[in-house]
mmCIF file of N, CA, C and O in Angstrom:
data_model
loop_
_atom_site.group_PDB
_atom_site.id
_atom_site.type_symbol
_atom_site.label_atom_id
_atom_site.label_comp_id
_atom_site.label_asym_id
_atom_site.label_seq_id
_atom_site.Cartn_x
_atom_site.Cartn_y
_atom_site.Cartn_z
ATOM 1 N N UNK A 142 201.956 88.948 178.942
ATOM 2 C CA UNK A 142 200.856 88.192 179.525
ATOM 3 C C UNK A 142 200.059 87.485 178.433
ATOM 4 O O UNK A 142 199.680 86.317 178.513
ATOM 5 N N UNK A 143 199.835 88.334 177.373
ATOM 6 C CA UNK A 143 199.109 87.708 176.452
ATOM 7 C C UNK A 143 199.538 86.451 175.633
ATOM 8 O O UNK A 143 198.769 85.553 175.292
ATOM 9 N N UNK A 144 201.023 86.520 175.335
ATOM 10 C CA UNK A 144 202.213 85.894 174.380
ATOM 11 C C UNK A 144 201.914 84.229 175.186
ATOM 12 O O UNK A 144 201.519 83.264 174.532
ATOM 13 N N UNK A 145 202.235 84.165 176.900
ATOM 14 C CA UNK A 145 202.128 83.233 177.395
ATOM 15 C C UNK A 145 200.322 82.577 177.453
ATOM 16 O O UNK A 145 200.019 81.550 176.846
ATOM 17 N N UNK A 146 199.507 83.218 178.111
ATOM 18 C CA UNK A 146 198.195 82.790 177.306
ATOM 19 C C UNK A 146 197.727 81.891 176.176
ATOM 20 O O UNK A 146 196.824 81.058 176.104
ATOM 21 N N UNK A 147 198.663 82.346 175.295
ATOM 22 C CA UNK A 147 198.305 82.210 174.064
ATOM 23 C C UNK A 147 199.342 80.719 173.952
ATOM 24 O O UNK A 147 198.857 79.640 173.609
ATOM 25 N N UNK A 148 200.567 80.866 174.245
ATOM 26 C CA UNK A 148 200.939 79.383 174.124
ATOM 27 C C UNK A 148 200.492 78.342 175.096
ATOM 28 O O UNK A 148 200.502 77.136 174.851
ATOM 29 N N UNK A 149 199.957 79.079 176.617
ATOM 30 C CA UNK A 149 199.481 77.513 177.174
ATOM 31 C C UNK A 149 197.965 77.302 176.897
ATOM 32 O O UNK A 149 197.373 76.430 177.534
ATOM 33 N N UNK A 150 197.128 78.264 175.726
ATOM 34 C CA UNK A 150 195.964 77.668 174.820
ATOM 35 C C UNK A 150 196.529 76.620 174.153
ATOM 36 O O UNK A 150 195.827 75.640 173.903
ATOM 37 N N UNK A 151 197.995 76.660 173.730
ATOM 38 C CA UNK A 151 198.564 75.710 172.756
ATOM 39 C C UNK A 151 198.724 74.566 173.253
ATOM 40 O O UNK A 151 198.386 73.562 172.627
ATOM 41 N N UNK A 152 199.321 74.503 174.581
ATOM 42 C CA UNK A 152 199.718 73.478 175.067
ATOM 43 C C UNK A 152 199.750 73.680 176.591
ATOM 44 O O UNK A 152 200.705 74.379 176.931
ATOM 45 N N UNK A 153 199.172 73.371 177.340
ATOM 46 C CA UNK A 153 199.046 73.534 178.768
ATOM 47 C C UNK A 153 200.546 73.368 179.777
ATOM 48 O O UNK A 153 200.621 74.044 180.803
ATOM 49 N N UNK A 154 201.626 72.480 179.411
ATOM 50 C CA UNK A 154 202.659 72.076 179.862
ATOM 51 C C UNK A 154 203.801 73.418 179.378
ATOM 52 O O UNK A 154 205.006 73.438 179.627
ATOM 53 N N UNK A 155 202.964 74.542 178.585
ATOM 54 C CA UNK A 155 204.243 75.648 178.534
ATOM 55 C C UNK A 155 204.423 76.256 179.496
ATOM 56 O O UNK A 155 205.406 76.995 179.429
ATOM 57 N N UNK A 156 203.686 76.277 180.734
ATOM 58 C CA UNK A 156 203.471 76.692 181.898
ATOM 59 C C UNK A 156 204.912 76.809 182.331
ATOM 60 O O UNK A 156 205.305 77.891 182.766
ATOM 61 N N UNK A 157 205.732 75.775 182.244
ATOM 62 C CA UNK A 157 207.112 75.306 182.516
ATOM 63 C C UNK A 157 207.730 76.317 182.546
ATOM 64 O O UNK A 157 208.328 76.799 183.508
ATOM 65 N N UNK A 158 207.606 76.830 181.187
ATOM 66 C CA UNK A 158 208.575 78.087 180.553
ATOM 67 C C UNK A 158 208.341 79.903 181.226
ATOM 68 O O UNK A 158 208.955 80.970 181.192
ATOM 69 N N UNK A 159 207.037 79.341 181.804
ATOM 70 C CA UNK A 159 206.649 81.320 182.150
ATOM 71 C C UNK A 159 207.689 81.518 183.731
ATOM 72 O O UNK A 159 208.485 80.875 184.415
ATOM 73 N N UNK A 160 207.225 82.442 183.698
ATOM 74 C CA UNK A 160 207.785 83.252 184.765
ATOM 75 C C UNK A 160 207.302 82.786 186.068
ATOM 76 O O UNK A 160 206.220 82.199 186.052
ATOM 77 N N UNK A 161 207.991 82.958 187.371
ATOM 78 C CA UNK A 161 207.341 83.001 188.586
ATOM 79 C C UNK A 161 205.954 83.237 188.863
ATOM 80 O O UNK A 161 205.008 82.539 189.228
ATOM 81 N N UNK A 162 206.188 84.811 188.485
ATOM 82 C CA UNK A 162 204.965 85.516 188.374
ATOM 83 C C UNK A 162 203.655 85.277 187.657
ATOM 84 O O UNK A 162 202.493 85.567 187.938
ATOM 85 N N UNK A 163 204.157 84.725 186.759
ATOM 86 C CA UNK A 163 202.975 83.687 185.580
ATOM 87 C C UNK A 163 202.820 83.058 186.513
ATOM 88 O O UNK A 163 202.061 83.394 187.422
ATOM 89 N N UNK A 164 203.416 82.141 186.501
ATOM 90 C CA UNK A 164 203.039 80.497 187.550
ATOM 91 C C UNK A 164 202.331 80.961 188.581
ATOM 92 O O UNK A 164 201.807 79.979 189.106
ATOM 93 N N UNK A 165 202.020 81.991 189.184
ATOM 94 C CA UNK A 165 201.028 82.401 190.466
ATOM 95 C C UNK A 165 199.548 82.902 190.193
ATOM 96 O O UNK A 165 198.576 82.964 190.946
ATOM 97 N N UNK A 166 199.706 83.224 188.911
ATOM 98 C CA UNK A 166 198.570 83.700 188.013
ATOM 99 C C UNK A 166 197.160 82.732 188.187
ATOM 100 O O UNK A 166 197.209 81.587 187.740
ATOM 101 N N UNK A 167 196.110 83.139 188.739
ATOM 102 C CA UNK A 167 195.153 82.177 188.781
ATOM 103 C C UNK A 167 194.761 82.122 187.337
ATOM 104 O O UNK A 167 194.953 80.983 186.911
ATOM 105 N N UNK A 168 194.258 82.976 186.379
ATOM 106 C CA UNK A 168 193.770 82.804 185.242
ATOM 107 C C UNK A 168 194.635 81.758 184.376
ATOM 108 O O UNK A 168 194.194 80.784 183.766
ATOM 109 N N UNK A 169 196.038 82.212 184.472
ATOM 110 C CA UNK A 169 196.591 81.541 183.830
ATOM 111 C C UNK A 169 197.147 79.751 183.710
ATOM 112 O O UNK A 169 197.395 78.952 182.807
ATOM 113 N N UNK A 170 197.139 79.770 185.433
ATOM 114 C CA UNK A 170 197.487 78.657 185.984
ATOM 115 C C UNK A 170 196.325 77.553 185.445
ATOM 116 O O UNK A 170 196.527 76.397 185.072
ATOM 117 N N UNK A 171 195.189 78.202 185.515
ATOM 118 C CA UNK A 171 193.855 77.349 185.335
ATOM 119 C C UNK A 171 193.523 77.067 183.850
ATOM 120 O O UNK A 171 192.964 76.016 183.536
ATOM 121 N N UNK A 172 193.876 78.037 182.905
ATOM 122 C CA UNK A 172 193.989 77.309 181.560
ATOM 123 C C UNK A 172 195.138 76.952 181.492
ATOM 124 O O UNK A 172 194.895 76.388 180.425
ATOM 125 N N UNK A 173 196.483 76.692 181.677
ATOM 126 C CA UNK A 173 196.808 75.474 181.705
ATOM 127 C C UNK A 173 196.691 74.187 182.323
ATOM 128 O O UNK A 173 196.993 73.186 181.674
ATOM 129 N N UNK A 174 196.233 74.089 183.659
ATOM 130 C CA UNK A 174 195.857 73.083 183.855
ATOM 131 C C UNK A 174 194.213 71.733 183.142
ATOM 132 O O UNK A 174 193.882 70.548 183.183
ATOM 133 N N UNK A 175 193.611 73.471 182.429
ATOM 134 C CA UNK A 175 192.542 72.595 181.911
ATOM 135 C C UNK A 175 192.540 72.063 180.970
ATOM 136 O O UNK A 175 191.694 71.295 180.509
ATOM 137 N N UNK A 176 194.111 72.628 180.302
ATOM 138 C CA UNK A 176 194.293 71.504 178.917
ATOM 139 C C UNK A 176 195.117 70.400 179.195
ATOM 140 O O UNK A 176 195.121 69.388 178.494
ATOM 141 N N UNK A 177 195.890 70.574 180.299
ATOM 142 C CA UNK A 177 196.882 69.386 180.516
ATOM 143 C C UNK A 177 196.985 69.293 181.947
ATOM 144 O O UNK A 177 197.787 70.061 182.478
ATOM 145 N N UNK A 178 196.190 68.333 182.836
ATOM 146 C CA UNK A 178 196.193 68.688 184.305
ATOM 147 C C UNK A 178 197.525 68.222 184.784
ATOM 148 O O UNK A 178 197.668 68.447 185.986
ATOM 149 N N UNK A 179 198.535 67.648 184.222
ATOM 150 C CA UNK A 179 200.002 67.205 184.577
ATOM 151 C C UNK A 179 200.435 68.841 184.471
ATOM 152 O O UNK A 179 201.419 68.990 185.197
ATOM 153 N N UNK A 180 200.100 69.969 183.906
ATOM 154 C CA UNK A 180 200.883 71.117 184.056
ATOM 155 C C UNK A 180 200.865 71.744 185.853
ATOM 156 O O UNK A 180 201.731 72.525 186.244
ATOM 157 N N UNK A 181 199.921 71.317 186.616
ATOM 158 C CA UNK A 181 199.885 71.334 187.850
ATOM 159 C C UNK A 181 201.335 71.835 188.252
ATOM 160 O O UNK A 181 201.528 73.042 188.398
ATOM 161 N N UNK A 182 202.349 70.921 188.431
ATOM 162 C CA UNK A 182 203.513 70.572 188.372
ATOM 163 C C UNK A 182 204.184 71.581 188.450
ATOM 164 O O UNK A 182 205.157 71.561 189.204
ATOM 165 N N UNK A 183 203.855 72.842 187.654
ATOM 166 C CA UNK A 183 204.451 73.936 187.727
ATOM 167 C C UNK A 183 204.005 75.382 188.381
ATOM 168 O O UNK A 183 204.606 76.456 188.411
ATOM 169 N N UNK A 184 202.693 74.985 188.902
ATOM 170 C CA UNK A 184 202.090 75.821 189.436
ATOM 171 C C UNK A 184 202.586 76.489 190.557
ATOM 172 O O UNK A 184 203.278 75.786 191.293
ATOM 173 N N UNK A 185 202.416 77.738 190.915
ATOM 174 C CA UNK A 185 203.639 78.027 192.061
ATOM 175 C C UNK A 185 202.985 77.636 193.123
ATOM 176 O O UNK A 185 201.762 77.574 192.996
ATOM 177 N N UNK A 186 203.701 77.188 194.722
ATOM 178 C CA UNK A 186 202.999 76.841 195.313
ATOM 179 C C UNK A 186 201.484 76.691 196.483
ATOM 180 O O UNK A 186 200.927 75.825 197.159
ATOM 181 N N UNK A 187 201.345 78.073 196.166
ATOM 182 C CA UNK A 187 199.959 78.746 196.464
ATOM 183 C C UNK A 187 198.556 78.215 195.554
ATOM 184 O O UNK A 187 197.366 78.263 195.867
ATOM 185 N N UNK A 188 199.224 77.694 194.304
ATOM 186 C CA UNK A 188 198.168 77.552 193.582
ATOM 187 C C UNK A 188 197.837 75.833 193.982
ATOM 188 O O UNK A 188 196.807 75.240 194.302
ATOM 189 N N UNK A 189 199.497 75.341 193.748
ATOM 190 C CA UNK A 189 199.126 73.949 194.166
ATOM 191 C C UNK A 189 197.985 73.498 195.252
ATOM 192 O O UNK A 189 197.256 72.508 195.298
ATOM 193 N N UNK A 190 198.189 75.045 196.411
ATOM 194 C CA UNK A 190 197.307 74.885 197.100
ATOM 195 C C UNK A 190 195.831 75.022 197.326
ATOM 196 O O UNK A 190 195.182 75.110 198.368
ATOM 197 N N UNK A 191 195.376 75.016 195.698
ATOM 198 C CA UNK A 191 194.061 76.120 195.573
ATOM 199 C C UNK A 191 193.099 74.912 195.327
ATOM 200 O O UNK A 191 193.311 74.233 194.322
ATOM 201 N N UNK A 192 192.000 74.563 196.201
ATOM 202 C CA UNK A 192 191.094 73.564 196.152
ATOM 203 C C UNK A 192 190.674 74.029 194.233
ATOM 204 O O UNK A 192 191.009 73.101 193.496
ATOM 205 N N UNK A 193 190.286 74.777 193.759
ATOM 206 C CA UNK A 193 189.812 75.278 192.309
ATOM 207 C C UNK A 193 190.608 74.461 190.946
ATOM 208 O O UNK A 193 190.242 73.824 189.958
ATOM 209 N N UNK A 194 191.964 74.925 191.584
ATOM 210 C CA UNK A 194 192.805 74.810 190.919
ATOM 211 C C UNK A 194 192.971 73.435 190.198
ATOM 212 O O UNK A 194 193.022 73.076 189.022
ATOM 213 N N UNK A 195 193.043 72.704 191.650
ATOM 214 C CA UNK A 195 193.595 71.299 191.462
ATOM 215 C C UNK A 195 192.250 70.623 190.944
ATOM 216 O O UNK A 195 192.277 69.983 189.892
ATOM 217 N N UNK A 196 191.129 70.753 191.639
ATOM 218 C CA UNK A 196 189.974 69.595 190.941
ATOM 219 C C UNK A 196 190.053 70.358 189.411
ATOM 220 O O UNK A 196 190.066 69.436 188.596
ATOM 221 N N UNK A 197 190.090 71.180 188.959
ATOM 222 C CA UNK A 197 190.464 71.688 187.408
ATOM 223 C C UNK A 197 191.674 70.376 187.049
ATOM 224 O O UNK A 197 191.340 69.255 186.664
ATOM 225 N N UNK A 198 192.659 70.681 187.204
ATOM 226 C CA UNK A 198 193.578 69.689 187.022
ATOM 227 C C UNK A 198 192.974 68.255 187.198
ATOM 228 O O UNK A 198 193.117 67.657 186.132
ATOM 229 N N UNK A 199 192.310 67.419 188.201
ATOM 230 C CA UNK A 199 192.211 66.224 188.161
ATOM 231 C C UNK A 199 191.096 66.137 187.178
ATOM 232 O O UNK A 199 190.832 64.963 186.919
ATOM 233 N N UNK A 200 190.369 66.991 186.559
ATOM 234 C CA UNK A 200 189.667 66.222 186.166
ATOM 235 C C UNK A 200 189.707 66.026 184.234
ATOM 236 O O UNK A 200 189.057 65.398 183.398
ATOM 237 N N UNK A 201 191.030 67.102 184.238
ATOM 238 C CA UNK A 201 191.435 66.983 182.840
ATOM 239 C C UNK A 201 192.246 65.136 182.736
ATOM 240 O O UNK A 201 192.191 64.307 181.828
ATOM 241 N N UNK A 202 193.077 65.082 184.389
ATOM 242 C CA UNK A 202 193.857 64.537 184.245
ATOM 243 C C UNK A 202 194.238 63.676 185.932
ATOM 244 O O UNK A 202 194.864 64.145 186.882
ATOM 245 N N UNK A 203 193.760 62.674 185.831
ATOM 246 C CA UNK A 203 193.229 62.259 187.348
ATOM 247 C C UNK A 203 194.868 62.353 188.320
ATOM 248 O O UNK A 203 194.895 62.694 189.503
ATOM 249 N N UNK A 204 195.808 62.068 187.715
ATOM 250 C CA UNK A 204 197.264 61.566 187.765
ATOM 251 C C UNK A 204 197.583 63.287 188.966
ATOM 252 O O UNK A 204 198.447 63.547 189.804
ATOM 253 N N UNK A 205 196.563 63.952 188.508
ATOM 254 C CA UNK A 205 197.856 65.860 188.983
ATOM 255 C C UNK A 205 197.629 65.624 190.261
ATOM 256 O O UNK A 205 198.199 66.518 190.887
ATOM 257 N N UNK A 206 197.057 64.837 191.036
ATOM 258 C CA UNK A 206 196.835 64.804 192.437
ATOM 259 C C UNK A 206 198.349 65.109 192.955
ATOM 260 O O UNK A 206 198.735 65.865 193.847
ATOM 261 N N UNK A 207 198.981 64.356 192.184
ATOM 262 C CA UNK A 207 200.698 63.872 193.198
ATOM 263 C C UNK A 207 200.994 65.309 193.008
ATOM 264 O O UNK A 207 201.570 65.748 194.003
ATOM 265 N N UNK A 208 200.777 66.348 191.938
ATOM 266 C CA UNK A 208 201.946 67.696 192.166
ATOM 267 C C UNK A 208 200.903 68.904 193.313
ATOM 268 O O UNK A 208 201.340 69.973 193.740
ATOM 269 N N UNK A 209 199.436 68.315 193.608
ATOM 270 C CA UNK A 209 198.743 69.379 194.605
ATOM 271 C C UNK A 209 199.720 69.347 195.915
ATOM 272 O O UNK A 209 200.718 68.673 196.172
ATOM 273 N N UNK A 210 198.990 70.391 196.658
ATOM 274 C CA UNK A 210 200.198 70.375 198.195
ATOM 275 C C UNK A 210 199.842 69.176 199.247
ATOM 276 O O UNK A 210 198.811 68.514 199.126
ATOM 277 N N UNK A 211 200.398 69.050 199.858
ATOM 278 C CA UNK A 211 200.092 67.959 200.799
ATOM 279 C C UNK A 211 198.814 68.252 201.465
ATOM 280 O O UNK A 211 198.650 67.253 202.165
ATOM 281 N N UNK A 212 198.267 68.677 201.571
ATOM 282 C CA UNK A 212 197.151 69.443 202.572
ATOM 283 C C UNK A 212 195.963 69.053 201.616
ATOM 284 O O UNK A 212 194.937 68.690 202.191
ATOM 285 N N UNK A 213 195.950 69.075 200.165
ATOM 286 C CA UNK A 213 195.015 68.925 199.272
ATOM 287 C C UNK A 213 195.270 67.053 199.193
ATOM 288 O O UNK A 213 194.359 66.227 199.235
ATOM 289 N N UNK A 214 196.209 66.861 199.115
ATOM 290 C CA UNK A 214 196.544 65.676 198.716
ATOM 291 C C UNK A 214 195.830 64.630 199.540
ATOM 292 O O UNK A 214 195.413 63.582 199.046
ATOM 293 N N UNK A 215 195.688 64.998 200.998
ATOM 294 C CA UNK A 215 195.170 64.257 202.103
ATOM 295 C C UNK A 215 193.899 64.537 202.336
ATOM 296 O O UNK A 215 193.289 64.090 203.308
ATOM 297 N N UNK A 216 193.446 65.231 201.543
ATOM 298 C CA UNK A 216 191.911 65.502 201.977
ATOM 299 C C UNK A 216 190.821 63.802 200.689
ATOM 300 O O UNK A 216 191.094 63.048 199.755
ATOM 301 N N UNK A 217 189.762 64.098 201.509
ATOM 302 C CA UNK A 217 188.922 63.022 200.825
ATOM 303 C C UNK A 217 188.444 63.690 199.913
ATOM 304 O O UNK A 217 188.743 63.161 198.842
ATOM 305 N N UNK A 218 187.764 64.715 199.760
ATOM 306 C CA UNK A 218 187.117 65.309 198.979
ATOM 307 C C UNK A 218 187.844 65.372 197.439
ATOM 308 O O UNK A 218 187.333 65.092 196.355
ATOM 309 N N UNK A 219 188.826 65.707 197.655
ATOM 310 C CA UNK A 219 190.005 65.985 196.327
ATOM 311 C C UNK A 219 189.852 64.663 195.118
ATOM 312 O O UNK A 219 189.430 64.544 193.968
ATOM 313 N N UNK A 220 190.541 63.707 196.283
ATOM 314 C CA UNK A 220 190.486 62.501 195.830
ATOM 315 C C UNK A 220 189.056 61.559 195.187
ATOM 316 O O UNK A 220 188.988 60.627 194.385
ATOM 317 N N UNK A 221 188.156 62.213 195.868
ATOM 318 C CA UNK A 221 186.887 61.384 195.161
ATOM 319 C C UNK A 221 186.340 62.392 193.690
ATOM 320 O O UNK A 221 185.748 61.834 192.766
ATOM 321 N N UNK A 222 186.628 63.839 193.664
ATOM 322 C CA UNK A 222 186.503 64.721 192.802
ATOM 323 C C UNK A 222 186.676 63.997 191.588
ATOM 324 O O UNK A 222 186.612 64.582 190.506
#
């Protein structure tokens, strides 16, 4: 837990590389998305679905809208965030 932490402090897009179980991780999911909101992308899909999650992501990186779930994607709120 820590090993992965510690590389998506490095780089938010190592997200790629963790585990399932990582990728569901709120703590974890959220520092990577706050260094690189394109790491979205890998978030498992519960998180994609996490109103928290994603305005974290857009606002590192306005673009992560496209990897949130459809449900976030269509809302107004998201989008003006």
């Amino acid at each position: 837990h820590d090993y992965v932490m510690e590389a998506i402090k490095q780089n938010g897009l190592s997200l790629q590389y963790a585990s399932n179980f990582m990728k569901d991780k709120y703590n974890i999911v959220l520092e990577a998305v706050e260094h690189n909101g394109i790491a979205l992308q890998y978030a498992s899909y519960d998180l994609k679905n996490n109103y928290y999650i994603v305005t974290a992501a857009m606002k590192q990186d306005r673009l992560a809208i496209r990897y949130a779930s459809n449900r976030l994607q269509n809302k107004k709120l998201i989008i003006l965030t």
